[in-house]
Tab-separated table of C-alpha atoms in Angstrom:
chain	number	residue	atom	x	y	z
A	220	MET	CA	-44.735	-51.573	12.164
A	221	LYS	CA	-43.061	-48.210	13.525
A	222	LYS	CA	-39.806	-49.480	14.392
A	223	THR	CA	-39.584	-50.975	11.053
A	224	VAL	CA	-40.386	-47.543	9.534
A	225	LEU	CA	-37.784	-45.720	11.374
A	226	PHE	CA	-35.075	-48.392	10.300
A	227	SER	CA	-36.093	-48.120	6.727
A	228	THR	CA	-35.679	-44.321	6.547
A	229	ALA	CA	-32.350	-44.639	8.493
A	230	LEU	CA	-30.984	-46.949	5.785
A	231	ALA	CA	-32.041	-44.837	2.921
A	232	PHE	CA	-30.633	-42.182	4.441
A	233	THR	CA	-27.419	-43.892	5.576
A	234	THR	CA	-27.138	-45.666	1.873
A	235	SER	CA	-27.687	-41.981	0.226
A	236	SER	CA	-25.229	-40.155	2.250
A	237	ALA	CA	-22.644	-43.066	1.665
A	238	LEU	CA	-23.251	-42.345	-2.176
A	239	ALA	CA	-22.647	-38.822	-2.109
A	240	GLU	CA	-19.605	-37.105	-1.746
A	241	GLN	CA	-17.843	-33.733	-1.893
A	242	ILE	CA	-16.688	-32.442	-5.263
A	243	ILE	CA	-13.233	-30.186	-5.305
A	244	THR	CA	-12.695	-28.030	-8.251
A	245	PRO	CA	-9.186	-26.839	-7.840
A	246	TYR	CA	-8.863	-23.089	-8.696
A	247	THR	CA	-6.206	-24.369	-11.366
A	248	GLN	CA	-9.222	-26.533	-13.110
A	249	HIS	CA	-11.509	-23.345	-13.427
A	250	GLN	CA	-12.624	-22.412	-17.053
A	251	TRP	CA	-11.727	-18.700	-17.313
A	252	THR	CA	-13.547	-16.168	-19.849
A	253	ALA	CA	-12.118	-12.679	-20.488
A	254	ALA	CA	-14.610	-10.128	-19.377
A	255	PRO	CA	-16.183	-7.872	-22.138
A	256	SER	CA	-14.041	-5.128	-22.883
A	257	ASP	CA	-17.284	-3.125	-23.933
A	258	HIS	CA	-18.377	-3.183	-20.398
A	259	PHE	CA	-15.007	-3.184	-18.218
A	260	SER	CA	-12.284	-0.727	-18.593
A	261	GLY	CA	-9.246	-3.033	-18.301
A	262	ASP	CA	-8.068	-6.581	-17.525
A	263	ALA	CA	-10.856	-8.694	-15.534
A	264	ARG	CA	-12.195	-12.582	-16.075
A	265	PHE	CA	-14.725	-14.991	-14.605
A	266	THR	CA	-15.476	-18.248	-14.187
A	267	ARG	CA	-18.862	-19.532	-13.447
A	268	LEU	CA	-19.116	-21.738	-10.584
A	269	PRO	CA	-20.848	-25.113	-10.691
A	270	GLU	CA	-24.946	-25.087	-10.077
A	271	ILE	CA	-26.284	-25.627	-6.814
A	272	PRO	CA	-28.851	-28.430	-7.010
A	273	ASN	CA	-32.575	-27.246	-6.691
A	274	SER	CA	-31.509	-23.784	-6.599
A	275	PRO	CA	-32.357	-21.216	-9.472
A	276	ASP	CA	-29.130	-18.816	-8.169
A	277	GLY	CA	-26.011	-18.664	-10.318
A	278	SER	CA	-22.909	-17.913	-8.818
A	279	ALA	CA	-19.294	-16.833	-10.561
A	280	ILE	CA	-15.863	-15.683	-9.386
A	281	VAL	CA	-14.712	-12.480	-10.983
A	282	GLU	CA	-10.945	-11.132	-10.937
A	283	PHE	CA	-10.531	-7.736	-11.857
A	284	GLN	CA	-6.929	-6.278	-12.098
A	285	ALA	CA	-5.457	-3.091	-10.448
A	286	GLY	CA	-7.866	-0.075	-11.605
A	287	THR	CA	-10.250	-2.018	-13.798
A	288	ILE	CA	-14.001	-1.107	-12.989
A	289	THR	CA	-17.249	-2.411	-14.710
A	290	ASP	CA	-19.408	0.199	-16.738
A	291	TRP	CA	-22.723	1.389	-14.644
A	292	HIS	CA	-25.318	-1.282	-15.032
A	293	THR	CA	-28.300	-2.733	-13.228
A	294	HIS	CA	-29.511	-6.450	-11.990
A	295	SER	CA	-33.308	-7.283	-12.936
A	296	HIS	CA	-33.034	-9.364	-9.653
A	297	GLY	CA	-30.312	-7.855	-7.668
A	298	GLN	CA	-27.096	-9.425	-7.111
A	299	TYR	CA	-24.848	-10.233	-4.107
A	300	LEU	CA	-20.933	-9.773	-4.093
A	301	ILE	CA	-18.711	-11.018	-1.763
A	302	VAL	CA	-14.760	-9.787	-1.772
A	303	THR	CA	-12.725	-12.578	-1.431
A	304	GLU	CA	-9.174	-11.087	-2.216
A	305	GLY	CA	-7.696	-7.401	-2.733
A	306	GLU	CA	-9.450	-3.796	-2.377
A	307	GLY	CA	-11.972	-2.465	-4.415
A	308	ARG	CA	-14.545	0.356	-4.969
A	309	THR	CA	-17.958	0.433	-5.701
A	310	GLN	CA	-20.618	3.199	-6.244
A	311	GLU	CA	-24.468	3.798	-6.170
A	312	TRP	CA	-25.856	6.418	-8.733
A	313	GLY	CA	-25.801	9.479	-6.774
A	314	LYS	CA	-24.054	8.445	-4.198
A	315	PRO	CA	-20.045	8.629	-2.966
A	316	ILE	CA	-17.240	6.031	-4.215
A	317	ARG	CA	-17.073	3.298	-1.417
A	318	ILE	CA	-14.178	1.252	-0.546
A	319	ILE	CA	-15.006	-2.569	-0.267
A	320	LYS	CA	-12.116	-5.007	1.497
A	321	LYS	CA	-11.664	-8.677	1.362
A	322	GLY	CA	-14.665	-10.601	3.827
A	323	ASP	CA	-16.893	-7.462	2.606
A	324	VAL	CA	-20.526	-8.470	1.443
A	325	ILE	CA	-22.592	-6.020	-0.793
A	326	TRP	CA	-26.174	-6.628	-1.837
A	327	CYS	CA	-27.149	-4.565	-4.757
A	328	PRO	CA	-30.923	-4.431	-4.927
A	329	PRO	CA	-32.907	-5.202	-8.181
A	330	ASN	CA	-32.382	-2.324	-10.672
A	331	VAL	CA	-30.432	-0.037	-8.585
A	332	LYS	CA	-27.857	1.491	-11.123
A	333	HIS	CA	-24.229	0.910	-9.831
A	334	TRP	CA	-20.710	0.114	-10.874
A	335	HIS	CA	-17.981	-1.804	-9.216
A	336	GLY	CA	-14.360	-2.945	-9.687
A	337	ALA	CA	-10.702	-3.125	-8.700
A	338	GLY	CA	-8.849	-0.299	-6.502
A	339	GLU	CA	-6.794	2.338	-8.158
A	340	HIS	CA	-3.842	0.413	-7.523
A	341	SER	CA	-4.805	-2.883	-6.108
A	342	LYS	CA	-6.680	-6.037	-7.800
A	343	MET	CA	-9.948	-7.482	-6.565
A	344	SER	CA	-11.685	-10.577	-6.508
A	345	HIS	CA	-15.385	-11.349	-5.798
A	346	ILE	CA	-17.905	-13.769	-5.870
A	347	ALA	CA	-20.836	-12.735	-7.878
A	348	ILE	CA	-24.193	-14.591	-6.734
A	349	SER	CA	-27.379	-13.555	-9.099
A	350	PRO	CA	-30.527	-14.820	-7.391
A	351	ASN	CA	-33.100	-16.401	-9.955
A	352	ALA	CA	-30.216	-16.420	-12.350
A	353	LYS	CA	-31.797	-17.341	-15.568
A	354	GLU	CA	-34.247	-14.195	-15.341
A	355	ASN	CA	-31.837	-11.885	-13.635
A	356	LYS	CA	-30.847	-9.565	-16.639
A	357	ALA	CA	-28.079	-7.404	-16.680
A	358	THR	CA	-28.636	-3.966	-18.258
A	359	TRP	CA	-25.269	-2.485	-19.542
A	360	LEU	CA	-25.255	1.529	-19.073
A	361	GLU	CA	-22.770	4.287	-19.820
A	362	LYS	CA	-19.015	4.497	-18.949
A	363	VAL	CA	-17.809	5.660	-15.433
A	364	GLU	CA	-16.316	9.190	-15.524
A	365	LEU	CA	-14.234	8.707	-12.493
A	366	PRO	CA	-12.757	11.975	-10.421
A	367	LYS	CA	-9.867	13.272	-12.234
A	368	ALA	CA	-6.639	12.679	-10.319
A	369	ASP	CA	-5.345	16.046	-8.186
A	370	PRO	CA	-1.950	15.806	-7.712
A	371	LYS	CA	-1.978	18.891	-5.317
A	372	ALA	CA	-4.539	17.434	-3.273
A	373	ASP	CA	-2.761	14.119	-2.923
A	374	LEU	CA	0.705	16.168	-2.051
A	375	GLN	CA	-1.473	18.186	0.412
A	376	LYS	CA	-2.542	15.158	2.505
A	377	ILE	CA	0.763	13.881	3.078
A	378	SER	CA	2.340	17.456	3.690
A	379	GLN	CA	3.366	18.870	7.033
A	380	ASN	CA	3.265	22.613	7.730
A	381	THR	CA	4.336	22.465	11.425
A	382	PRO	CA	7.915	22.925	12.560
A	383	LEU	CA	10.104	19.728	12.855
A	384	THR	CA	9.150	18.014	16.106
A	385	PRO	CA	12.167	16.551	18.422
A	386	GLN	CA	11.521	13.103	17.523
A	387	GLN	CA	11.911	14.076	13.446
A	388	LEU	CA	14.932	15.942	14.325
A	389	ALA	CA	16.596	12.975	16.190
A	390	ILE	CA	16.131	10.914	12.979
A	391	VAL	CA	19.184	12.610	11.414
A	392	PRO	CA	21.897	11.626	13.457
A	393	ILE	CA	20.799	8.245	13.601
A	394	VAL	CA	20.563	7.965	9.730
A	395	PHE	CA	23.962	9.673	9.633
A	396	TYR	CA	25.733	7.468	11.491
A	397	SER	CA	24.191	4.096	10.378
A	398	ALA	CA	24.870	5.264	6.906
A	399	ARG	CA	29.064	5.892	7.767
A	400	GLY	CA	28.582	2.245	9.586
A	401	ASP	CA	29.778	4.534	12.914
A	402	LEU	CA	28.526	1.810	15.153
A	403	THR	CA	29.693	3.437	18.175
A	404	GLN	CA	28.261	6.955	17.679
A	405	LEU	CA	25.165	5.125	16.583
A	406	LYS	CA	24.218	3.628	19.591
A	407	PRO	CA	23.976	6.888	21.645
A	408	ALA	CA	21.939	8.502	18.780
A	409	ILE	CA	19.433	5.878	19.000
A	410	GLU	CA	19.127	6.169	22.855
A	411	GLN	CA	18.622	9.566	22.224
A	412	GLY	CA	15.885	9.297	19.824
A	413	LEU	CA	14.015	6.797	22.088
A	414	ALA	CA	14.416	9.615	24.701
A	415	SER	CA	12.823	12.208	22.205
A	416	GLY	CA	9.938	9.767	21.863
A	417	LEU	CA	10.528	7.495	18.722
A	418	THR	CA	9.059	4.270	19.085
A	419	VAL	CA	10.520	1.002	18.268
A	420	ASN	CA	8.383	0.793	15.103
A	421	GLU	CA	9.248	3.876	13.851
A	422	LEU	CA	13.076	3.338	14.453
A	423	ARG	CA	12.854	-0.238	12.807
A	424	GLU	CA	11.005	1.284	9.536
A	425	VAL	CA	14.054	4.046	9.722
A	426	PHE	CA	16.530	1.300	8.849
A	427	ALA	CA	14.071	-0.600	6.386
A	428	HIS	CA	13.724	2.606	4.170
A	429	GLN	CA	17.453	3.446	4.859
A	430	TYR	CA	18.700	0.210	2.801
A	431	ALA	CA	17.520	1.882	-0.206
A	432	TYR	CA	20.042	4.101	-0.323
A	433	ALA	CA	22.827	2.566	1.928
A	434	GLY	CA	22.482	-0.840	1.056
A	435	PHE	CA	21.583	-3.875	3.485
A	436	PRO	CA	24.644	-3.877	4.946
A	437	ARG	CA	24.374	-0.992	6.790
A	438	ALA	CA	20.665	-1.205	7.526
A	439	LEU	CA	21.023	-4.414	8.988
A	440	ASN	CA	23.755	-3.129	11.458
A	441	GLY	CA	21.535	-0.373	12.316
A	442	LEU	CA	18.631	-2.932	13.129
A	443	LEU	CA	21.292	-5.243	14.905
A	444	THR	CA	22.366	-2.183	17.028
A	445	LEU	CA	18.725	-1.446	18.020
A	446	GLN	CA	18.031	-4.661	18.969
A	447	ASN	CA	20.971	-4.677	21.207
A	448	ILE	CA	19.869	-1.539	22.686
A	449	LEU	CA	16.238	-2.787	23.337
A	450	LYS	CA	17.557	-5.846	25.178
A	451	GLU	CA	20.043	-3.743	27.329
A	452	ARG	CA	17.099	-1.757	28.359
A	453	SER	CA	14.608	-4.187	28.859
A	454	GLU	CA	16.923	-5.840	31.287
A	455	LYS	CA	17.474	-2.466	33.135
A	456	GLY	CA	13.734	-2.548	33.430
A	457	ILE	CA	12.810	-0.116	30.708
A	458	GLN	CA	9.961	-0.756	28.288
A	459	ASP	CA	10.275	1.485	25.472
A	460	PRO	CA	6.846	1.867	23.418
A	461	GLN	CA	6.108	-0.030	20.443
A	462	GLY	CA	4.304	2.507	18.461
A	463	ASN	CA	1.753	1.842	15.790
A	464	PRO	CA	1.948	-1.412	13.782
A	465	LEU	CA	1.636	-1.676	10.079
A	466	THR	CA	-1.387	-1.577	8.624
A	467	GLN	CA	-1.972	-4.709	6.498
A	468	VAL	CA	-1.578	-3.913	2.640
A	469	GLU	CA	-4.153	-5.571	0.653
A	470	PRO	CA	-2.444	-6.751	-2.980
A	471	THR	CA	-1.314	-4.148	-4.804
A	472	ASP	CA	-0.025	-2.922	-8.094
A	473	TYR	CA	3.204	-1.637	-6.455
A	474	TYR	CA	4.644	0.077	-9.924
A	475	ALA	CA	1.582	1.864	-10.571
A	476	LEU	CA	1.558	3.277	-6.941
A	477	GLY	CA	4.877	4.238	-7.113
A	478	THR	CA	4.679	6.022	-10.416
A	479	HIS	CA	1.796	8.017	-8.962
A	480	THR	CA	3.831	8.824	-5.429
A	481	LEU	CA	6.561	9.443	-7.276
A	482	ASN	CA	4.710	11.987	-9.559
A	483	THR	CA	3.205	13.451	-6.181
A	484	LEU	CA	6.251	14.148	-4.368
A	485	SER	CA	8.235	15.518	-7.385
A	486	GLY	CA	5.655	17.324	-9.157
A	487	ARG	CA	6.814	15.946	-12.337
A	488	ASP	CA	5.836	13.224	-14.833
A	489	ASN	CA	7.772	10.131	-14.465
A	490	SER	CA	5.493	7.749	-16.471
A	491	THR	CA	8.618	7.033	-18.772
A	492	VAL	CA	11.074	3.988	-18.321
A	493	LEU	CA	13.652	6.291	-16.177
A	494	TRP	CA	17.005	6.228	-17.377
A	495	ASN	CA	16.028	4.136	-20.300
A	496	PHE	CA	16.635	0.840	-18.422
A	497	ASP	CA	13.537	-0.983	-16.863
A	498	GLY	CA	15.308	-2.854	-14.107
A	499	ILE	CA	16.388	0.589	-12.113
A	500	ASP	CA	13.056	1.950	-13.208
A	501	TYR	CA	11.090	-0.962	-11.621
A	502	ALA	CA	12.854	-0.810	-8.608
A	503	LEU	CA	13.084	2.590	-7.757
A	504	LYS	CA	8.978	2.717	-8.748
A	505	ALA	CA	7.607	-0.531	-7.566
A	506	HIS	CA	9.966	-1.110	-4.799
A	507	LEU	CA	11.023	2.033	-3.201
A	508	PHE	CA	8.216	4.697	-4.064
A	509	GLY	CA	5.655	2.048	-4.080
A	510	TYR	CA	6.144	-0.564	-1.224
A	511	LEU	CA	8.119	1.410	0.981
A	512	PHE	CA	6.218	4.299	0.665
A	513	SER	CA	2.984	2.294	1.441
A	514	ARG	CA	4.219	1.068	4.877
A	515	ASP	CA	2.223	3.623	7.068
A	516	ASN	CA	4.285	3.461	10.328
A	517	LEU	CA	6.651	6.214	8.968
A	518	SER	CA	5.374	9.490	7.490
A	519	ALA	CA	6.355	10.899	4.059
A	520	VAL	CA	8.328	13.662	5.701
A	521	ASN	CA	9.989	11.257	8.001
A	522	ARG	CA	10.777	8.847	4.796
A	523	GLU	CA	12.485	12.039	3.169
A	524	LEU	CA	14.505	13.135	6.379
A	525	VAL	CA	15.764	9.536	6.098
A	526	THR	CA	17.135	9.872	2.524
A	527	VAL	CA	18.443	13.421	3.238
A	528	SER	CA	20.332	12.529	6.062
A	529	THR	CA	21.659	9.048	4.169
A	530	LEU	CA	22.379	10.890	1.190
A	531	ALA	CA	24.354	13.765	3.235
A	532	SER	CA	26.753	11.195	4.977
A	533	LEU	CA	27.735	10.260	1.344
A	534	GLU	CA	29.156	13.756	0.636
A	535	THR	CA	29.420	13.211	-3.183
A	536	VAL	CA	25.822	12.861	-4.216
A	537	GLN	CA	24.509	16.231	-4.700
A	538	ASN	CA	22.210	15.712	-7.338
A	539	GLN	CA	20.406	13.202	-5.739
A	540	LEU	CA	20.174	15.465	-2.674
A	541	ARG	CA	18.973	18.335	-4.856
A	542	SER	CA	16.111	15.877	-5.657
A	543	HIS	CA	15.267	14.965	-2.289
A	544	LEU	CA	15.442	18.273	-0.722
A	545	GLY	CA	13.338	19.678	-3.483
A	546	ILE	CA	10.836	16.964	-2.259
A	547	LEU	CA	11.338	17.795	1.135
A	548	LYS	CA	10.197	21.588	0.042
A	549	ASN	CA	6.981	19.937	-1.612
A	550	LEU	CA	6.175	18.366	1.323
A	551	GLY	CA	5.804	21.652	2.908
A	552	LEU	CA	9.397	22.395	4.825
A	553	ASN	CA	10.521	25.825	4.261
A	554	GLU	CA	13.979	26.791	4.201
A	555	THR	CA	13.982	27.673	7.909
A	556	GLU	CA	12.998	24.054	8.663
A	557	LEU	CA	15.664	22.817	6.353
A	558	LYS	CA	18.239	24.380	7.721
A	559	ARG	CA	17.440	23.206	11.053
A	560	VAL	CA	17.759	19.616	9.436
A	561	ILE	CA	21.351	20.923	8.336
A	562	GLU	CA	22.386	22.198	11.625
A	563	LYS	CA	21.565	18.315	13.056
A	564	ILE	CA	23.941	17.150	10.237
A	565	ARG	CA	26.654	20.010	11.098
A	566	GLN	CA	26.720	18.582	14.883
A	567	GLN	CA	28.056	15.527	13.445
A	568	ASN	CA	29.879	16.409	10.568
A	569	PRO	CA	30.723	20.179	9.455
A	570	THR	CA	31.688	19.303	5.865
A	571	ALA	CA	28.967	17.196	4.725
A	572	ALA	CA	26.607	20.172	6.328
A	573	ASN	CA	28.294	22.811	4.162
A	574	THR	CA	27.652	20.526	1.184
A	575	VAL	CA	23.949	20.019	2.153
A	576	ASP	CA	23.750	23.900	2.703
A	577	SER	CA	25.282	24.535	-0.868
A	578	VAL	CA	22.695	22.213	-2.321
A	579	LEU	CA	19.569	23.951	-0.156
A	580	LYS	CA	20.364	27.311	-1.556
A	581	ASP	CA	20.038	25.879	-5.305
A	582	VAL	CA	16.767	24.250	-4.587
A	583	PHE	CA	15.420	27.450	-3.312
A	584	LYS	CA	16.951	29.671	-6.201
A	585	ALA	CA	15.222	27.516	-8.616
A	586	LYS	CA	11.505	28.586	-9.511
């Protein structure tokens, strides 16, 4: 009798398992609803996930565009948030704003006043799980008043108020010869840069940044020269330090980020379309000041040293030189430090140095 019962139970389990099967809902088949504009600061949307059998809980995917956040609100039975993409923000009433990233899980207890949403320049998606969904009431409260932007504080975070280091000054001849296409002189300049303490990742990033001003051919030839030097040194038993790896960047609105970065560096509002041409405007803001400046293994000062040294090698771009010398001034380099840069250029080409010196005088005469 006992064997018969066990056999019947196993048969029933096998039969039910055979009848059940997975249900996959492709992302493209989700039914999306726009988030209510009276409770969200910008564009967001959500889709409710299939109900879990015999569970009172409800769940949904919510996608926030960069900068979009909710109003203050509470949930009568609390809420779980699981960040699935991007970087966002959340805040509990009376406490500081906290950054949330992919993989983070947030539990907001019942009736705790809070808000959440995307990062300032990054999108964010999360799964929201509502315990006891039918009775879990969301109470919407007032709008969030975020801290006002402080360009001076943002600039101070990336400024340098100490003398330029030997590593920083070693960037100048490397960039100058690379922009000129003088690979014969570039090789010893790179070797001197390595000797001064520049890392492999920093040197690679120097050429990556330079392409925006000198073009891909010059930058790629510079990278190839570096690669050959590293191979030669490795064969001699010299192991050059790789340096800090690039921090993984979350999905970002690079146009908004680049506009903010350009405003911070220049001290001016650049929100309008530059030169009345959206193609150049987007390339400069989104790619140069957005994407490239977001790569954190080369500082803002070092990136501008790359730019100024590249422009110096071109000799006929005084307007651009004036702008970027002004940015270095804004970043904390005084006239004495910038003259040290000019002297490094003079060692490569006195005529080019004289041009930079003339432009620098105008920069410090300007109010």
